[in-house]
PDB file of C-alpha atoms in Angstrom:
ATOM      1  CA  MET A   1      79.392  98.777  77.266  1.00 46.00           C
ATOM      2  CA  THR A   2      82.064  96.242  76.210  1.00 57.00           C
ATOM      3  CA  GLN A   3      80.677  92.603  77.671  1.00 68.00           C
ATOM      4  CA  LYS A   4      76.996  91.548  78.250  1.00 77.00           C
ATOM      5  CA  LEU A   5      75.976  92.294  81.954  1.00 81.00           C
ATOM      6  CA  THR A   6      76.198  88.730  83.659  1.00 88.00           C
ATOM      7  CA  PRO A   7      75.194  87.565  87.262  1.00 88.00           C
ATOM      8  CA  ALA A   8      78.928  87.776  88.289  1.00 90.00           C
ATOM      9  CA  THR A   9      79.371  91.371  87.062  1.00 91.00           C
ATOM     10  CA  ALA A  10      76.457  92.421  88.728  1.00 90.00           C
ATOM     11  CA  ALA A  11      77.252  91.042  92.032  1.00 92.00           C
ATOM     12  CA  LEU A  12      80.613  92.856  91.805  1.00 93.00           C
ATOM     13  CA  LEU A  13      78.758  96.129  90.793  1.00 92.00           C
ATOM     14  CA  VAL A  14      76.294  95.680  93.917  1.00 92.00           C
ATOM     15  CA  ILE A  15      79.092  94.884  96.261  1.00 94.00           C
ATOM     16  CA  ALA A  16      80.674  98.370  95.474  1.00 91.00           C
ATOM     17  CA  PRO A  17      77.475 100.503  96.659  1.00 88.00           C
ATOM     18  CA  LEU A  18      76.839  98.326  99.768  1.00 91.00           C
ATOM     19  CA  MET A  19      80.331  99.147 100.690  1.00 93.00           C
ATOM     20  CA  TRP A  20      80.043 102.640 100.036  1.00 86.00           C
ATOM     21  CA  ALA A  21      76.819 102.914 101.782  1.00 85.00           C
ATOM     22  CA  GLY A  22      78.661 101.674 104.714  1.00 88.00           C
ATOM     23  CA  ASN A  23      81.033 104.475 104.313  1.00 88.00           C
ATOM     24  CA  ALA A  24      78.558 107.026 104.474  1.00 82.00           C
ATOM     25  CA  VAL A  25      77.060 105.911 107.529  1.00 83.00           C
ATOM     26  CA  ALA A  26      80.535 105.530 109.080  1.00 87.00           C
ATOM     27  CA  GLY A  27      81.628 108.844 107.893  1.00 86.00           C
ATOM     28  CA  ARG A  28      78.285 110.413 109.458  1.00 82.00           C
ATOM     29  CA  MET A  29      79.186 108.770 112.702  1.00 85.00           C
ATOM     30  CA  VAL A  30      82.423 110.040 113.198  1.00 91.00           C
ATOM     31  CA  HIS A  31      82.270 113.496 111.261  1.00 88.00           C
ATOM     32  CA  THR A  32      82.877 115.114 114.765  1.00 92.00           C
ATOM     33  CA  LEU A  33      85.778 113.158 115.528  1.00 96.00           C
ATOM     34  CA  VAL A  34      88.041 114.055 112.682  1.00 96.00           C
ATOM     35  CA  SER A  35      88.089 116.671 109.578  1.00 95.00           C
ATOM     36  CA  PRO A  36      87.325 115.563 106.331  1.00 94.00           C
ATOM     37  CA  PHE A  37      90.705 115.671 104.723  1.00 95.00           C
ATOM     38  CA  THR A  38      92.283 113.892 107.586  1.00 96.00           C
ATOM     39  CA  LEU A  39      89.860 111.087 107.386  1.00 96.00           C
ATOM     40  CA  ASN A  40      90.621 110.535 103.967  1.00 95.00           C
ATOM     41  CA  PHE A  41      94.212 110.669 104.073  1.00 96.00           C
ATOM     42  CA  LEU A  42      94.113 108.184 107.035  1.00 97.00           C
ATOM     43  CA  ARG A  43      91.829 105.981 105.202  1.00 95.00           C
ATOM     44  CA  TRP A  44      94.262 105.598 101.977  1.00 95.00           C
ATOM     45  CA  LEU A  45      97.373 105.291 104.201  1.00 96.00           C
ATOM     46  CA  LEU A  46      95.972 102.392 105.736  1.00 96.00           C
ATOM     47  CA  ALA A  47      94.739 101.076 102.419  1.00 94.00           C
ATOM     48  CA  PHE A  48      98.139 101.522 101.095  1.00 95.00           C
ATOM     49  CA  ALA A  49      99.402  99.451 103.923  1.00 95.00           C
ATOM     50  CA  LEU A  50      96.989  96.674 103.189  1.00 94.00           C
ATOM     51  CA  LEU A  51      98.103  96.351  99.812  1.00 94.00           C
ATOM     52  CA  LEU A  52     101.501  96.735  99.962  1.00 94.00           C
ATOM     53  CA  PRO A  53     102.543  92.909 100.632  1.00 94.00           C
ATOM     54  CA  LEU A  54     100.270  92.195  97.242  1.00 90.00           C
ATOM     55  CA  ALA A  55     101.665  94.845  95.257  1.00 91.00           C
ATOM     56  CA  TRP A  56     105.145  95.950  96.223  1.00 91.00           C
ATOM     57  CA  GLY A  57     106.487  95.387  92.857  1.00 89.00           C
ATOM     58  CA  VAL A  58     104.516  97.898  91.107  1.00 89.00           C
ATOM     59  CA  LEU A  59     106.458 100.980  92.851  1.00 91.00           C
ATOM     60  CA  ARG A  60     109.775  99.527  92.041  1.00 90.00           C
ATOM     61  CA  PRO A  61     111.897 101.828  89.504  1.00 88.00           C
ATOM     62  CA  GLY A  62     111.471  99.530  86.573  1.00 84.00           C
ATOM     63  CA  SER A  63     107.477  99.018  86.932  1.00 86.00           C
ATOM     64  CA  ALA A  64     105.370  99.325  84.241  1.00 81.00           C
ATOM     65  CA  LEU A  65     103.607 101.947  86.346  1.00 84.00           C
ATOM     66  CA  TRP A  66     106.114 104.588  85.774  1.00 87.00           C
ATOM     67  CA  GLY A  67     105.360 104.680  81.952  1.00 85.00           C
ATOM     68  CA  GLN A  68     102.015 105.733  82.486  1.00 87.00           C
ATOM     69  CA  TRP A  69     102.596 107.938  85.756  1.00 91.00           C
ATOM     70  CA  ARG A  70     100.575 111.056  84.307  1.00 91.00           C
ATOM     71  CA  ARG A  71      97.346 108.323  83.743  1.00 90.00           C
ATOM     72  CA  PHE A  72      97.283 106.956  87.370  1.00 92.00           C
ATOM     73  CA  ALA A  73      98.071 110.486  88.962  1.00 94.00           C
ATOM     74  CA  LEU A  74      94.852 111.812  87.170  1.00 94.00           C
ATOM     75  CA  LEU A  75      93.046 108.625  88.536  1.00 93.00           C
ATOM     76  CA  GLY A  76      94.287 108.945  91.930  1.00 94.00           C
ATOM     77  CA  LEU A  77      93.270 112.699  91.969  1.00 95.00           C
ATOM     78  CA  LEU A  78      89.888 111.905  90.704  1.00 94.00           C
ATOM     79  CA  GLY A  79      88.908 108.741  92.447  1.00 91.00           C
ATOM     80  CA  ILE A  80      90.876 108.922  95.471  1.00 91.00           C
ATOM     81  CA  GLY A  81      92.089 112.544  96.412  1.00 91.00           C
ATOM     82  CA  LEU A  82      89.002 114.372  95.500  1.00 92.00           C
ATOM     83  CA  TYR A  83      85.878 112.095  95.522  1.00 90.00           C
ATOM     84  CA  ASN A  84      86.220 110.798  98.916  1.00 86.00           C
ATOM     85  CA  ALA A  85      87.333 114.109 100.428  1.00 91.00           C
ATOM     86  CA  LEU A  86      84.510 115.991  98.900  1.00 92.00           C
ATOM     87  CA  GLN A  87      82.159 113.428 100.294  1.00 88.00           C
ATOM     88  CA  TYR A  88      83.449 113.443 103.644  1.00 89.00           C
ATOM     89  CA  MET A  89      83.123 117.357 103.472  1.00 91.00           C
ATOM     90  CA  ALA A  90      79.658 117.186 102.350  1.00 88.00           C
ATOM     91  CA  LEU A  91      78.690 114.992 105.299  1.00 83.00           C
ATOM     92  CA  GLN A  92      79.924 117.636 107.492  1.00 84.00           C
ATOM     93  CA  THR A  93      77.378 120.511 106.786  1.00 79.00           C
ATOM     94  CA  SER A  94      74.693 118.738 104.845  1.00 73.00           C
ATOM     95  CA  THR A  95      72.146 115.867 105.882  1.00 63.00           C
ATOM     96  CA  PRO A  96      72.198 112.498 104.840  1.00 64.00           C
ATOM     97  CA  ILE A  97      69.157 112.811 102.760  1.00 59.00           C
ATOM     98  CA  ASN A  98      70.483 115.957 100.794  1.00 64.00           C
ATOM     99  CA  VAL A  99      73.824 114.218 100.202  1.00 72.00           C
ATOM    100  CA  THR A 100      72.370 111.002  98.814  1.00 68.00           C
ATOM    101  CA  LEU A 101      69.828 112.871  96.879  1.00 65.00           C
ATOM    102  CA  VAL A 102      72.804 114.760  95.016  1.00 71.00           C
ATOM    103  CA  GLY A 103      74.781 111.781  94.652  1.00 73.00           C
ATOM    104  CA  ALA A 104      71.697 109.814  93.084  1.00 70.00           C
ATOM    105  CA  SER A 105      72.527 112.311  90.036  1.00 73.00           C
ATOM    106  CA  MET A 106      75.337 109.892  89.227  1.00 78.00           C
ATOM    107  CA  PRO A 107      73.843 107.895  86.272  1.00 77.00           C
ATOM    108  CA  VAL A 108      73.105 111.401  84.760  1.00 79.00           C
ATOM    109  CA  TRP A 109      76.739 112.467  84.937  1.00 84.00           C
ATOM    110  CA  MET A 110      77.865 109.034  83.734  1.00 84.00           C
ATOM    111  CA  LEU A 111      75.968 109.405  80.552  1.00 85.00           C
ATOM    112  CA  LEU A 112      76.861 113.322  80.180  1.00 86.00           C
ATOM    113  CA  VAL A 113      80.321 113.072  80.635  1.00 90.00           C
ATOM    114  CA  GLY A 114      80.528 110.064  78.464  1.00 89.00           C
ATOM    115  CA  ALA A 115      78.811 111.923  75.728  1.00 89.00           C
ATOM    116  CA  LEU A 116      80.726 115.159  75.967  1.00 90.00           C
ATOM    117  CA  PHE A 117      84.315 114.196  76.559  1.00 91.00           C
ATOM    118  CA  PHE A 118      84.458 110.599  75.417  1.00 88.00           C
ATOM    119  CA  GLY A 119      82.446 110.522  72.489  1.00 85.00           C
ATOM    120  CA  ALA A 120      80.136 108.113  73.674  1.00 83.00           C
ATOM    121  CA  ARG A 121      76.775 107.682  72.382  1.00 84.00           C
ATOM    122  CA  VAL A 122      73.540 107.899  74.732  1.00 79.00           C
ATOM    123  CA  ALA A 123      70.787 105.434  73.642  1.00 79.00           C
ATOM    124  CA  ALA A 124      67.252 105.847  74.521  1.00 81.00           C
ATOM    125  CA  ARG A 125      67.067 103.086  76.946  1.00 79.00           C
ATOM    126  CA  GLN A 126      69.819 104.460  78.874  1.00 78.00           C
ATOM    127  CA  LEU A 127      67.796 107.480  79.448  1.00 81.00           C
ATOM    128  CA  ILE A 128      64.906 105.481  80.370  1.00 82.00           C
ATOM    129  CA  GLY A 129      66.765 103.529  82.885  1.00 77.00           C
ATOM    130  CA  ALA A 130      67.957 106.654  84.219  1.00 75.00           C
ATOM    131  CA  LEU A 131      64.703 107.831  84.724  1.00 79.00           C
ATOM    132  CA  LEU A 132      63.549 104.676  86.619  1.00 78.00           C
ATOM    133  CA  SER A 133      66.507 104.526  88.760  1.00 70.00           C
ATOM    134  CA  VAL A 134      66.446 108.218  89.848  1.00 74.00           C
ATOM    135  CA  SER A 135      62.762 107.687  90.706  1.00 78.00           C
ATOM    136  CA  GLY A 136      63.611 104.847  92.821  1.00 72.00           C
ATOM    137  CA  VAL A 137      66.159 106.810  94.885  1.00 67.00           C
ATOM    138  CA  LEU A 138      63.824 109.706  95.028  1.00 72.00           C
ATOM    139  CA  LEU A 139      60.989 107.012  96.419  1.00 73.00           C
ATOM    140  CA  VAL A 140      63.524 106.288  99.187  1.00 64.00           C
ATOM    141  CA  LEU A 141      64.558 109.587  99.969  1.00 63.00           C
ATOM    142  CA  SER A 142      60.855 110.805 100.451  1.00 70.00           C
ATOM    143  CA  ARG A 143      60.189 107.719 102.513  1.00 65.00           C
ATOM    144  CA  GLY A 144      56.968 106.883 100.211  1.00 69.00           C
ATOM    145  CA  GLU A 145      55.981 110.423 100.602  1.00 73.00           C
ATOM    146  CA  TRP A 146      56.690 112.755  97.664  1.00 71.00           C
ATOM    147  CA  ALA A 147      55.631 116.037  99.658  1.00 73.00           C
ATOM    148  CA  GLN A 148      58.783 115.562 101.543  1.00 71.00           C
ATOM    149  CA  LEU A 149      61.224 116.541  98.486  1.00 69.00           C
ATOM    150  CA  LEU A 150      59.887 119.875  98.440  1.00 72.00           C
ATOM    151  CA  ALA A 151      60.977 120.508 102.013  1.00 70.00           C
ATOM    152  CA  LEU A 152      64.694 120.234 100.785  1.00 62.00           C
ATOM    153  CA  ARG A 153      67.001 122.908 101.629  1.00 64.00           C
ATOM    154  CA  LEU A 154      70.591 123.055  99.697  1.00 63.00           C
ATOM    155  CA  VAL A 155      73.618 123.864 101.776  1.00 71.00           C
ATOM    156  CA  PRO A 156      77.338 124.240 100.636  1.00 80.00           C
ATOM    157  CA  GLY A 157      77.513 120.480 101.617  1.00 80.00           C
ATOM    158  CA  ASP A 158      75.029 119.343  98.795  1.00 78.00           C
ATOM    159  CA  LEU A 159      77.578 121.180  96.116  1.00 83.00           C
ATOM    160  CA  PHE A 160      80.441 119.379  97.518  1.00 90.00           C
ATOM    161  CA  MET A 161      78.744 116.159  96.918  1.00 85.00           C
ATOM    162  CA  LEU A 162      77.790 117.387  93.231  1.00 84.00           C
ATOM    163  CA  LEU A 163      81.354 117.991  92.393  1.00 91.00           C
ATOM    164  CA  ALA A 164      82.217 114.405  93.975  1.00 91.00           C
ATOM    165  CA  ALA A 165      79.816 112.774  91.678  1.00 87.00           C
ATOM    166  CA  ILE A 166      81.187 114.569  88.686  1.00 91.00           C
ATOM    167  CA  SER A 167      84.774 113.800  89.776  1.00 94.00           C
ATOM    168  CA  TRP A 168      83.713 110.029  89.987  1.00 89.00           C
ATOM    169  CA  ALA A 169      82.006 110.274  86.570  1.00 90.00           C
ATOM    170  CA  PHE A 170      85.349 111.272  85.038  1.00 93.00           C
ATOM    171  CA  TYR A 171      87.204 108.414  86.980  1.00 91.00           C
ATOM    172  CA  SER A 172      85.137 105.962  85.688  1.00 87.00           C
ATOM    173  CA  TRP A 173      85.373 106.922  82.316  1.00 89.00           C
ATOM    174  CA  LEU A 174      89.017 107.161  82.372  1.00 90.00           C
ATOM    175  CA  LEU A 175      89.241 103.667  83.731  1.00 82.00           C
ATOM    176  CA  VAL A 176      87.802 101.951  80.773  1.00 78.00           C
ATOM    177  CA  ARG A 177      89.303 104.566  78.021  1.00 75.00           C
ATOM    178  CA  THR A 178      92.701 103.900  78.879  1.00 67.00           C
ATOM    179  CA  SER A 179      94.499 100.201  78.893  1.00 70.00           C
ATOM    180  CA  ALA A 180      96.967  99.635  81.646  1.00 69.00           C
ATOM    181  CA  PRO A 181     100.533  98.593  80.828  1.00 69.00           C
ATOM    182  CA  ALA A 182     101.084  95.114  79.810  1.00 63.00           C
ATOM    183  CA  GLY A 183     102.808  93.998  83.102  1.00 64.00           C
ATOM    184  CA  MET A 184      99.713  95.090  85.194  1.00 67.00           C
ATOM    185  CA  ARG A 185      96.941  93.436  83.345  1.00 66.00           C
ATOM    186  CA  GLY A 186      95.093  91.190  85.223  1.00 69.00           C
ATOM    187  CA  ASP A 187      96.709  92.542  88.536  1.00 78.00           C
ATOM    188  CA  TRP A 188      93.904  93.876  90.368  1.00 80.00           C
ATOM    189  CA  ALA A 189      96.155  94.780  93.524  1.00 86.00           C
ATOM    190  CA  GLY A 190      98.825  96.358  91.275  1.00 87.00           C
ATOM    191  CA  LEU A 191      96.362  98.304  89.368  1.00 86.00           C
ATOM    192  CA  LEU A 192      94.864  99.700  92.498  1.00 89.00           C
ATOM    193  CA  MET A 193      98.159 100.362  94.133  1.00 92.00           C
ATOM    194  CA  ALA A 194      98.895 102.458  91.090  1.00 91.00           C
ATOM    195  CA  GLN A 195      96.173 104.446  91.828  1.00 92.00           C
ATOM    196  CA  VAL A 196      96.650 104.689  95.753  1.00 94.00           C
ATOM    197  CA  VAL A 197     100.045 105.709  95.657  1.00 94.00           C
ATOM    198  CA  PHE A 198      99.177 108.765  93.733  1.00 95.00           C
ATOM    199  CA  GLY A 199      95.947 109.400  95.485  1.00 94.00           C
ATOM    200  CA  LEU A 200      97.687 109.027  98.723  1.00 94.00           C
ATOM    201  CA  GLY A 201      99.914 112.161  97.644  1.00 94.00           C
ATOM    202  CA  TRP A 202      96.975 114.220  96.679  1.00 95.00           C
ATOM    203  CA  SER A 203      94.940 113.224  99.803  1.00 96.00           C
ATOM    204  CA  GLY A 204      97.925 113.712 101.961  1.00 96.00           C
ATOM    205  CA  ALA A 205      98.535 117.466 100.517  1.00 96.00           C
ATOM    206  CA  LEU A 206      94.728 118.081 101.046  1.00 95.00           C
ATOM    207  CA  SER A 207      95.117 117.011 104.824  1.00 96.00           C
ATOM    208  CA  ALA A 208      98.424 119.251 105.175  1.00 97.00           C
ATOM    209  CA  PHE A 209      96.558 121.922 104.162  1.00 96.00           C
ATOM    210  CA  GLU A 210      93.517 121.363 106.282  1.00 96.00           C
ATOM    211  CA  TRP A 211      96.209 121.243 109.358  1.00 97.00           C
ATOM    212  CA  ALA A 212      98.140 124.420 107.961  1.00 97.00           C
ATOM    213  CA  THR A 213      94.826 126.451 108.217  1.00 96.00           C
ATOM    214  CA  GLY A 214      94.008 125.321 111.765  1.00 95.00           C
ATOM    215  CA  ARG A 215      90.894 123.230 110.479  1.00 93.00           C
ATOM    216  CA  GLY A 216      92.363 119.617 111.251  1.00 95.00           C
ATOM    217  CA  HIS A 217      91.628 117.632 114.130  1.00 96.00           C
ATOM    218  CA  ILE A 218      91.679 113.972 115.440  1.00 96.00           C
ATOM    219  CA  THR A 219      89.849 112.435 118.452  1.00 97.00           C
ATOM    220  CA  TRP A 220      91.108 109.067 118.709  1.00 96.00           C
ATOM    221  CA  ASN A 221      88.596 106.492 120.319  1.00 97.00           C
ATOM    222  CA  ALA A 222      87.523 103.064 120.009  1.00 96.00           C
ATOM    223  CA  LEU A 223      84.836 104.167 117.740  1.00 95.00           C
ATOM    224  CA  PHE A 224      86.858 106.104 115.339  1.00 96.00           C
ATOM    225  CA  VAL A 225      89.674 103.277 115.106  1.00 96.00           C
ATOM    226  CA  VAL A 226      86.606 100.860 114.081  1.00 95.00           C
ATOM    227  CA  ALA A 227      85.170 103.374 111.927  1.00 94.00           C
ATOM    228  CA  LEU A 228      88.701 103.830 110.179  1.00 96.00           C
ATOM    229  CA  ALA A 229      89.563  99.993 109.799  1.00 96.00           C
ATOM    230  CA  PHE A 230      86.204  99.453 108.064  1.00 95.00           C
ATOM    231  CA  ILE A 231      86.448 102.272 105.605  1.00 94.00           C
ATOM    232  CA  ALA A 232      90.233 101.390 104.821  1.00 94.00           C
ATOM    233  CA  ILE A 233      89.177  97.627 103.948  1.00 95.00           C
ATOM    234  CA  GLY A 234      85.642  97.700 102.712  1.00 94.00           C
ATOM    235  CA  PRO A 235      84.782 100.730 100.978  1.00 91.00           C
ATOM    236  CA  ALA A 236      88.565 101.284  99.940  1.00 89.00           C
ATOM    237  CA  VAL A 237      90.180  98.029  98.805  1.00 91.00           C
ATOM    238  CA  VAL A 238      87.094  96.011  98.419  1.00 93.00           C
ATOM    239  CA  ALA A 239      84.681  98.306  96.876  1.00 91.00           C
ATOM    240  CA  TYR A 240      87.461  99.713  94.457  1.00 87.00           C
ATOM    241  CA  ARG A 241      88.416  96.332  93.070  1.00 88.00           C
ATOM    242  CA  CYS A 242      84.769  95.483  92.379  1.00 92.00           C
ATOM    243  CA  TRP A 243      83.947  98.560  90.853  1.00 87.00           C
ATOM    244  CA  GLY A 244      87.023  98.441  88.479  1.00 85.00           C
ATOM    245  CA  ILE A 245      86.397  95.150  87.560  1.00 88.00           C
ATOM    246  CA  GLY A 246      82.661  95.927  86.654  1.00 89.00           C
ATOM    247  CA  VAL A 247      83.535  98.950  84.848  1.00 85.00           C
ATOM    248  CA  GLN A 248      85.861  97.132  82.602  1.00 83.00           C
ATOM    249  CA  ARG A 249      83.576  94.501  81.785  1.00 87.00           C
ATOM    250  CA  VAL A 250      80.365  96.390  81.185  1.00 86.00           C
ATOM    251  CA  GLY A 251      81.416 100.309  80.894  1.00 83.00           C
ATOM    252  CA  PRO A 252      80.845 103.244  83.023  1.00 82.00           C
ATOM    253  CA  ALA A 253      77.581 103.961  81.540  1.00 75.00           C
ATOM    254  CA  VAL A 254      75.878 100.702  82.801  1.00 79.00           C
ATOM    255  CA  ALA A 255      78.009 100.539  85.812  1.00 81.00           C
ATOM    256  CA  GLY A 256      76.728 104.179  86.957  1.00 76.00           C
ATOM    257  CA  PHE A 257      73.252 102.875  87.212  1.00 75.00           C
ATOM    258  CA  PHE A 258      74.302 100.488  89.825  1.00 83.00           C
ATOM    259  CA  SER A 259      75.589 103.415  92.179  1.00 77.00           C
ATOM    260  CA  ASN A 260      71.868 104.258  92.891  1.00 72.00           C
ATOM    261  CA  LEU A 261      71.785 101.277  94.990  1.00 79.00           C
ATOM    262  CA  THR A 262      73.921 103.354  97.528  1.00 79.00           C
ATOM    263  CA  PRO A 263      71.200 105.373  99.090  1.00 73.00           C
ATOM    264  CA  LEU A 264      68.761 102.297  99.116  1.00 75.00           C
ATOM    265  CA  PHE A 265      71.437 100.479 101.052  1.00 82.00           C
ATOM    266  CA  ALA A 266      72.157 103.448 103.253  1.00 77.00           C
ATOM    267  CA  ALA A 267      68.481 103.550 104.202  1.00 73.00           C
ATOM    268  CA  LEU A 268      68.375  99.917 105.074  1.00 77.00           C
ATOM    269  CA  LEU A 269      71.621 100.246 107.157  1.00 79.00           C
ATOM    270  CA  SER A 270      70.371 103.251 108.887  1.00 71.00           C
ATOM    271  CA  ALA A 271      67.297 101.518 109.648  1.00 71.00           C
ATOM    272  CA  ALA A 272      69.070  98.622 111.113  1.00 73.00           C
ATOM    273  CA  LEU A 273      71.145 100.695 113.316  1.00 67.00           C
ATOM    274  CA  LEU A 274      67.914 102.598 114.672  1.00 52.00           C
ATOM    275  CA  GLY A 275      66.120  99.378 114.912  1.00 61.00           C
ATOM    276  CA  GLU A 276      63.602  99.933 112.359  1.00 56.00           C
ATOM    277  CA  ALA A 277      62.168  97.483 109.941  1.00 61.00           C
ATOM    278  CA  PRO A 278      62.382  97.926 106.281  1.00 62.00           C
ATOM    279  CA  GLN A 279      59.354  99.662 104.624  1.00 68.00           C
ATOM    280  CA  LEU A 280      57.068  98.714 101.854  1.00 73.00           C
ATOM    281  CA  PHE A 281      58.553 101.693  99.971  1.00 71.00           C
ATOM    282  CA  HIS A 282      62.081 100.272 100.383  1.00 66.00           C
ATOM    283  CA  ALA A 283      60.886  97.268  98.227  1.00 74.00           C
ATOM    284  CA  ALA A 284      58.998  99.494  95.459  1.00 77.00           C
ATOM    285  CA  ALA A 285      62.286 101.354  95.217  1.00 71.00           C
ATOM    286  CA  PHE A 286      64.424  98.518  94.749  1.00 71.00           C
ATOM    287  CA  ALA A 287      62.303  97.342  91.880  1.00 77.00           C
ATOM    288  CA  LEU A 288      62.789 100.650  90.292  1.00 76.00           C
ATOM    289  CA  ILE A 289      66.220 100.708  90.506  1.00 71.00           C
ATOM    290  CA  VAL A 290      66.923  97.348  89.368  1.00 73.00           C
ATOM    291  CA  GLY A 291      64.181  97.645  86.493  1.00 76.00           C
ATOM    292  CA  GLY A 292      66.504 101.051  85.368  1.00 72.00           C
ATOM    293  CA  ILE A 293      69.611  98.731  85.586  1.00 69.00           C
ATOM    294  CA  TRP A 294      68.199  95.890  83.299  1.00 73.00           C
ATOM    295  CA  VAL A 295      66.537  98.613  80.955  1.00 76.00           C
ATOM    296  CA  SER A 296      69.910 100.350  80.548  1.00 68.00           C
ATOM    297  CA  SER A 297      72.014  96.997  80.152  1.00 65.00           C
ATOM    298  CA  GLN A 298      69.960  95.969  77.440  1.00 67.00           C
ATOM    299  CA  ARG A 299      71.817  95.566  74.092  1.00 60.00           C
ATOM    300  CA  ALA A 300      70.253  97.539  70.979  1.00 49.00           C
TER     301      ALA A 300
END
């Protein structure tokens, strides 16, 4: 952790999972209308167009981007090319409750990847925080009835989500462990564009493979257009900006706990779409997740 967790930083790290919860709901709504790699490519193509007026200078031949192109190519692969594509693949074959449950392992992977590959020390308070936070997620997924967890059955989509969580853990650590070029520091649009330009290449290659193997498809209608616009603006541009700033401020280990708010927000959004009022277990789960965030963010 590089700085103390402040209310402003916490707000940034809450916005990201809120947007990603909306991404999961939107992705599930259109999973029959578009193939997963194609959805990911179109999402980032639109995000690229939105960022271009703000960060076109990053693409110039003399830009600081090209001096560290390998770093941004790797960030683009892990955070843009792989993570979202794997999540959309998971939604093709797995149920939302299974995908969310596997995604709830994010704080564990953050701590494990940090310890094994980046020399980060895992404190006891972080382990306690992980236990509290994951317990809150399980409470949401079981809808307050723990016996429901025993009925879960894993399918290939769950493995895709597991790989996505690991990819995101590496992405978050690389964000904080390598510094941006001097010409790009403080330029959020430029930093995101540097990742998107390479991520667009990776996602485009995956989409091309999808169509070459006969698996690509799109059904254009109003629902798909609205969903695509939302996931390109909210979960892509807004969420990535908020997450990037938050990770830079408090580090990936603490930020990872905020990702467990995603299933809670997804449950609330789904309940709103179904016309169901939030239940008491939602409040209890929120308390556990926030408790885990608070415990893990305390200084030794």
